[in-house]
Amino acid sequence: MADATIGFLGLGIMGRPMALNLRQAGYGLVVYNRTPARIEPLLEAGAEAAASPHEVVTRSDVVVTMLSDSGAVESVYWGEDGVLAGVRPGQLLIDMSSIDARVARAIAAAAAAAGCDALDAPVSGGDVGARDATLSIMVGGSDAAFERARPIFEQLGKTIIRVGGPGTGQIAKACNQIIVALTIEAVSEALVLGSRGGVDPATLMKVFQGGLAANRVMDVRGRNLLEHDFAPGFMVDLHHKDLGIALAAARELGVFLPATAQVDQMLQELRQSGQGRSDHSALLTVIENGSNHRIGEPDAA
Amino acid sequence: MADATIGFLGLGIMGRPMALNLRQAGYGLVVYNRTPARIEPLLEAGAEAAASPHEVVTRSDVVVTMLSDSGAVESVYWGEDGVLAGVRPGQLLIDMSSIDARVARAIAAAAAAAGCDALDAPVSGGDVGARDATLSIMVGGSDAAFERARPIFEQLGKTIIRVGGPGTGQIAKACNQIIVALTIEAVSEALVLGSRGGVDPATLMKVFQGGLAANRVMDVRGRNLLEHDFAPGFMVDLHHKDLGIALAAARELGVFLPATAQVDQMLQELRQSGQGRSDHSALLTVIENGSNHRIGEPDAA
């Protein structure tokens, strides 16, 4: 399938390295960005520039989108000169943004009406995963569309799992983000209580990793927590967006998410205090501020 | 030190296999239990029976206690015919129960006044860890007492960490239990939302284990969650006790534990609904009951 031409829309911190990986795998690549400077590295790698999303679609076999939120996806798909205005039967549309499952299902329905395949395929693994092509990709849509897209996904990620029909990729991603947020919260509460109670936080993590409390968050974000280094990583703003998606889905489906709702509020608090662009491990500071104790430091008066 | 005689008090589901491991390592063993039948397997292994906690203390060099809660520890240590009434200078007291850190510090103070060493050394790893001598042991107390006790701990566990002064072992254990409870809660919320949203729960766990959401709870309790098999394992009653210890310590120290407080309330709800003796993974059912959805099953009307 590497003789296919891929149209790629959304060339930000995630999309750009992903598009580059596809180009380097031999795919034809047509790109568009409102900010032309953004696409220069891609043009140097042999991509072609289009003048609008609509032109990207008409010049490609497969359209991949990697946008910031539901609103951006809606405007790129349904806007004037947008994706859905340009599709032709047989095209494959893959939205890899993390968005509301309802929008994903609406794209799938519109694509089906136009005789196209559509997949929702949000990822985890961050900009490092995008660059190294080690993303986890959670795919919702038909099995046939999934098999058709698989060679593309294999250039972008390592864990590639079809989880169900249209929209379920977004549901799985939202669920993943619930666990990550609540694990950061769990580790934060444990570290603040333990440190305030006289135990060195690094020693505590060693204890936790020895048993049922062990988790990947401590492996990957443990240093950030211990050093209060909240350079992202994965931004509070984005994690708050993701929990909003989870809570909206839960409301629609009638699901009870008490701890998610609570941590969502804490992320709101962090954003309000100016930490929206900090790493999500900054959740620790919400617990510290409520406790008047910073882990690993003598207590405040 | 295996020529020392150990007095062991508290021969329940944890204490009995631990005492047996010490006996099999060559330690002299003196035991007492209100229910004499409980100690028969130990007598067969060569332990000697005493008529009271006091007599256990007077006949041993090291006293190990493994009791159910703070109240039981207080009555065994401070009661008439109790441990503290019988200690002599130079003895080593090791309490391996999971209890309030304040009680642990009170034992340490009383022991110091009597010229003894004391350690709080709660464990994680459950009855399987007790039997296989693979417990994690979190130790609070002086370094000298810890080194003195180390050969004993090495017969009981694999991860043996001194975390600080008197009471800090209990703090570390409470913190560990925070993470375990909140991780079960996180996985439960994610599984119910995902399953209700159309994703197979086992597939969801495969997705989660591929990234930052990965944790030991899914490895060890994943099957229980998927099959609604809540045979303990680790009982809701005990985990609720442990979060109560964490919240009491937090109140004393001025620490903010919002998610712990919330999950503590859910464990209370579980106990009230008759599931106190279920495995703590039964937290899943609180989320299911709030959602009118059982993971992996068609939705209720």
Coordinates of C-alpha atoms in Angstrom, one line a residue, chain B:
Chain B
M1 CA 20.6 -15.3 65.3
A2 CA 18.6 -18.5 64.6
D3 CA 19.6 -19.7 68.1
A4 CA 17.3 -17.0 69.4
T5 CA 13.9 -17.8 70.7
I6 CA 11.0 -15.9 69.2
G7 CA 7.7 -15.4 70.9
F8 CA 4.9 -15.1 68.4
L9 CA 1.5 -13.6 69.1
G10 CA -1.3 -13.5 66.5
L11 CA -1.6 -16.7 64.7
G12 CA -4.2 -16.0 62.1
I13 CA -4.2 -16.3 58.3
M14 CA -1.0 -14.2 58.2
G15 CA 0.7 -15.0 61.5
R16 CA 0.5 -18.7 61.4
P17 CA 2.5 -19.3 58.2
M18 CA 5.0 -16.6 59.2
A19 CA 5.6 -18.3 62.5
L20 CA 6.0 -21.6 60.8
N21 CA 8.6 -20.2 58.4
L22 CA 10.6 -18.9 61.4
R23 CA 10.4 -22.3 63.1
Q24 CA 11.6 -24.0 60.0
A25 CA 14.5 -21.6 59.8
G26 CA 15.6 -23.0 63.1
Y27 CA 14.4 -20.4 65.6
G28 CA 13.0 -21.5 68.9
L29 CA 9.3 -20.5 68.9
V30 CA 7.0 -19.9 71.9
V31 CA 3.4 -19.2 71.0
Y32 CA 0.1 -18.4 72.6
N33 CA -3.4 -18.2 71.2
R34 CA -6.8 -17.7 72.9
T35 CA -8.0 -20.6 70.6
P36 CA -5.6 -23.5 71.4
A37 CA -6.6 -25.3 68.2
R38 CA -4.9 -22.5 66.2
I39 CA -1.5 -23.4 67.5
E40 CA -1.5 -27.2 67.0
P41 CA 0.3 -27.2 63.6
L42 CA 3.0 -25.0 65.2
L43 CA 3.4 -27.4 68.2
E44 CA 3.7 -30.2 65.8
A45 CA 6.6 -28.3 64.1
G46 CA 8.3 -28.0 67.5
A47 CA 6.9 -24.7 68.9
E48 CA 6.2 -24.5 72.6
A49 CA 2.9 -23.2 74.1
A50 CA 2.7 -20.5 76.7
A51 CA -0.3 -19.7 78.9
S52 CA -0.5 -15.9 78.2
P53 CA 1.1 -13.1 76.1
H54 CA 3.1 -12.3 79.3
E55 CA 4.6 -15.8 79.5
V56 CA 5.4 -15.7 75.7
V57 CA 7.4 -12.5 76.4
T58 CA 9.3 -13.9 79.5
R59 CA 10.3 -17.0 77.6
S60 CA 11.6 -15.3 74.4
D61 CA 14.4 -13.0 73.2
V62 CA 12.4 -11.4 70.4
V63 CA 8.6 -10.9 70.4
V64 CA 6.8 -10.8 67.0
T65 CA 3.1 -9.7 66.9
M66 CA 0.8 -10.0 63.9
L67 CA -2.7 -8.8 64.9
S68 CA -5.8 -7.6 63.2
D69 CA -6.0 -3.9 64.2
S70 CA -4.9 -1.2 66.5
G71 CA -7.3 -2.3 69.2
A72 CA -6.0 -5.8 69.3
V73 CA -2.4 -4.5 69.4
E74 CA -3.2 -2.2 72.3
S75 CA -4.8 -4.9 74.3
V76 CA -1.9 -7.4 73.7
Y77 CA 0.8 -4.8 74.5
W78 CA -0.9 -2.8 77.3
G79 CA -3.4 -5.4 78.7
E80 CA -3.0 -7.2 82.0
D81 CA -0.6 -10.1 81.4
G82 CA 0.4 -8.2 78.2
V83 CA 3.7 -7.8 76.3
L84 CA 4.8 -4.5 78.0
A85 CA 4.2 -5.9 81.5
G86 CA 6.7 -8.7 80.7
V87 CA 9.5 -7.1 78.8
R88 CA 13.0 -7.0 80.1
P89 CA 15.9 -4.7 78.9
G90 CA 17.5 -5.8 75.7
Q91 CA 14.5 -7.5 74.2
L92 CA 13.4 -6.8 70.6
L93 CA 9.7 -6.2 69.9
I94 CA 8.5 -6.4 66.3
D95 CA 4.9 -5.5 65.5
M96 CA 4.1 -6.6 62.0
S97 CA 0.4 -5.8 62.2
S98 CA -1.0 -3.0 60.0
I99 CA -2.2 -0.4 62.5
D100 CA -2.3 3.3 63.3
A101 CA 1.2 4.9 63.3
R102 CA 0.4 6.6 66.6
V103 CA 0.0 3.2 68.3
A104 CA 3.3 2.1 66.7
R105 CA 5.0 5.2 68.1
A106 CA 3.5 4.6 71.5
I107 CA 4.9 1.0 71.5
A108 CA 8.3 2.4 70.5
A109 CA 8.2 4.9 73.4
A110 CA 7.1 2.3 75.9
A111 CA 9.8 -0.1 74.7
A112 CA 12.5 2.6 74.9
A113 CA 11.4 3.3 78.5
A114 CA 11.8 -0.4 79.3
G115 CA 15.3 -0.5 77.7
C116 CA 14.0 -2.5 74.6
D117 CA 14.2 -2.0 70.9
A118 CA 10.9 -1.9 68.9
L119 CA 10.1 -1.9 65.2
D120 CA 6.9 -1.4 63.3
A121 CA 7.1 -3.7 60.3
P122 CA 3.8 -4.1 58.5
V123 CA 3.8 -6.2 55.4
S124 CA 2.1 -6.5 52.0
G125 CA 1.8 -9.6 49.9
G126 CA -1.2 -11.3 51.6
D127 CA -1.5 -14.9 52.8
V128 CA 0.3 -16.2 49.7
G129 CA 3.3 -14.0 50.5
A130 CA 3.2 -15.1 54.2
R131 CA 3.3 -18.7 53.2
D132 CA 5.9 -18.4 50.5
A133 CA 8.0 -15.9 52.5
T134 CA 7.8 -13.3 49.7
L135 CA 6.3 -10.5 51.8
S136 CA 7.3 -6.9 51.3
I137 CA 8.2 -5.6 54.8
M138 CA 8.1 -1.8 55.5
V139 CA 10.1 -1.1 58.7
G140 CA 10.1 1.8 61.0
G141 CA 12.5 2.2 63.9
S142 CA 16.2 2.6 64.6
D143 CA 18.8 1.4 62.2
A144 CA 20.4 -0.8 65.0
A145 CA 17.0 -2.5 65.7
F146 CA 16.5 -3.0 62.0
E147 CA 19.9 -4.7 61.6
R148 CA 19.2 -6.9 64.6
A149 CA 15.8 -7.9 63.1
R150 CA 17.0 -8.4 59.5
P151 CA 17.8 -12.1 59.8
I152 CA 14.2 -12.7 61.0
F153 CA 12.7 -10.6 58.2
E154 CA 14.8 -12.5 55.6
Q155 CA 12.9 -15.7 56.6
L156 CA 9.6 -13.9 56.0
G157 CA 9.9 -11.6 53.0
K158 CA 11.8 -10.6 49.9
T159 CA 11.5 -6.8 49.8
I160 CA 12.8 -5.6 53.2
I161 CA 13.1 -1.8 53.5
R162 CA 13.7 0.4 56.5
V163 CA 11.7 3.6 55.7
G164 CA 12.5 5.7 58.7
G165 CA 12.0 6.1 62.5
P166 CA 9.2 4.7 64.7
G167 CA 5.8 4.6 63.0
T168 CA 7.1 5.2 59.5
G169 CA 6.6 1.6 58.6
Q170 CA 2.9 2.1 59.2
I171 CA 2.8 5.3 57.3
A172 CA 4.5 3.6 54.3
K173 CA 2.0 0.7 54.5
A174 CA -0.9 3.1 54.6
C175 CA 0.4 5.0 51.5
N176 CA 0.9 1.7 49.7
Q177 CA -2.8 0.9 50.4
I178 CA -3.9 4.3 49.1
I179 CA -2.3 3.5 45.7
V180 CA -3.7 0.0 45.5
A181 CA -7.3 1.1 46.4
L182 CA -7.2 4.1 44.0
T183 CA -5.7 1.9 41.2
I184 CA -8.6 -0.6 41.6
E185 CA -11.0 2.3 41.4
A186 CA -9.3 3.7 38.3
V187 CA -9.4 0.4 36.5
S188 CA -13.0 -0.1 37.5
E189 CA -14.1 3.3 36.2
A190 CA -12.2 2.7 33.0
L191 CA -13.6 -0.8 32.4
V192 CA -17.2 0.2 33.1
L193 CA -17.1 3.2 30.8
G194 CA -15.3 1.2 28.1
S195 CA -17.5 -1.8 28.3
R196 CA -20.7 0.3 28.3
G197 CA -19.3 2.1 25.3
G198 CA -18.9 -1.1 23.4
V199 CA -15.3 -2.3 24.0
D200 CA -14.6 -5.8 25.3
P201 CA -13.1 -5.4 28.8
A202 CA -10.3 -7.9 28.2
T203 CA -9.3 -5.9 25.0
L204 CA -9.4 -2.7 27.0
M205 CA -6.9 -4.1 29.6
K206 CA -4.6 -5.2 26.8
V207 CA -4.7 -1.6 25.5
F208 CA -4.1 -0.2 29.0
Q209 CA -1.1 -2.5 29.7
G210 CA 0.6 -1.3 26.6
G211 CA 1.2 2.3 27.9
L212 CA 1.3 4.7 30.8
A213 CA -1.9 3.2 32.2
A214 CA -0.1 -0.1 33.0
N215 CA -0.2 -1.3 36.6
R216 CA 0.2 -4.4 38.7
V217 CA -3.4 -4.4 39.8
M218 CA -4.5 -5.4 36.3
D219 CA -1.9 -8.2 36.3
V220 CA -2.9 -9.6 39.6
R221 CA -6.6 -8.8 39.8
G222 CA -7.6 -8.5 36.2
R223 CA -9.1 -11.9 36.1
N224 CA -11.1 -11.2 39.2
L225 CA -12.5 -8.1 37.6
L226 CA -13.4 -9.7 34.3
E227 CA -15.0 -12.7 35.9
H228 CA -16.6 -10.9 38.9
D229 CA -14.8 -13.4 41.1
F230 CA -14.4 -11.6 44.4
A231 CA -13.2 -14.5 46.6
P232 CA -10.4 -12.9 48.6
G233 CA -7.5 -12.1 48.0
F234 CA -7.5 -9.1 50.3
M235 CA -10.7 -8.3 52.0
V236 CA -12.7 -5.1 51.7
D237 CA -12.9 -4.9 55.5
L238 CA -9.2 -4.8 55.8
H239 CA -8.6 -2.3 53.0
H240 CA -11.3 -0.1 54.6
K241 CA -9.4 -0.4 57.9
D242 CA -6.1 0.6 56.0
L243 CA -7.6 3.7 54.4
G244 CA -9.0 4.6 57.8
I245 CA -5.4 4.5 59.1
A246 CA -4.3 6.7 56.2
L247 CA -7.0 9.2 56.7
A248 CA -6.4 9.4 60.4
A249 CA -2.7 10.0 59.8
A250 CA -3.6 12.6 57.2
R251 CA -5.8 14.4 59.6
E252 CA -3.1 14.4 62.3
L253 CA -0.5 15.6 59.8
G254 CA -2.6 18.1 57.9
V255 CA -2.5 16.2 54.5
F256 CA -5.1 16.5 51.7
L257 CA -6.3 13.1 50.5
P258 CA -9.5 13.8 48.4
A259 CA -9.5 10.7 46.3
T260 CA -8.6 8.4 49.2
A261 CA -11.5 9.9 51.2
Q262 CA -13.8 9.2 48.3
V263 CA -12.7 5.6 47.8
D264 CA -12.8 5.0 51.6
Q265 CA -16.5 5.9 51.4
M266 CA -17.1 3.4 48.6
L267 CA -15.5 0.7 50.7
Q268 CA -17.9 1.6 53.5
E269 CA -20.7 1.3 51.1
L270 CA -19.4 -2.1 50.0
R271 CA -19.2 -3.3 53.7
Q272 CA -22.7 -2.1 54.3
S273 CA -24.0 -4.1 51.3
G274 CA -22.6 -7.2 52.8
Q275 CA -19.4 -7.4 50.8
G276 CA -16.9 -6.7 53.6
R277 CA -15.4 -10.2 53.2
S278 CA -15.2 -9.9 49.4
D279 CA -11.9 -9.2 47.7
H280 CA -11.1 -5.5 47.3
S281 CA -11.5 -5.8 43.6
A282 CA -15.3 -5.8 44.4
L283 CA -14.9 -2.0 44.2
L284 CA -15.8 -2.6 40.6
T285 CA -19.4 -3.4 41.7
V286 CA -19.8 0.0 43.2
I287 CA -19.1 1.6 39.8
E288 CA -21.3 -1.0 38.1
N289 CA -24.2 -0.4 40.5
G290 CA -23.9 3.3 39.9
S291 CA -24.0 2.7 36.2
N292 CA -26.5 0.0 35.8
H293 CA -24.0 -1.9 33.7
R294 CA -21.9 -5.0 34.4
I295 CA -18.7 -5.2 32.4
G296 CA -18.8 -7.7 29.6
E297 CA -22.6 -8.2 29.7
P298 CA -25.5 -6.7 27.7
D299 CA -26.9 -3.7 29.4
A300 CA -29.7 -3.8 31.9
A301 CA -32.9 -2.1 30.8

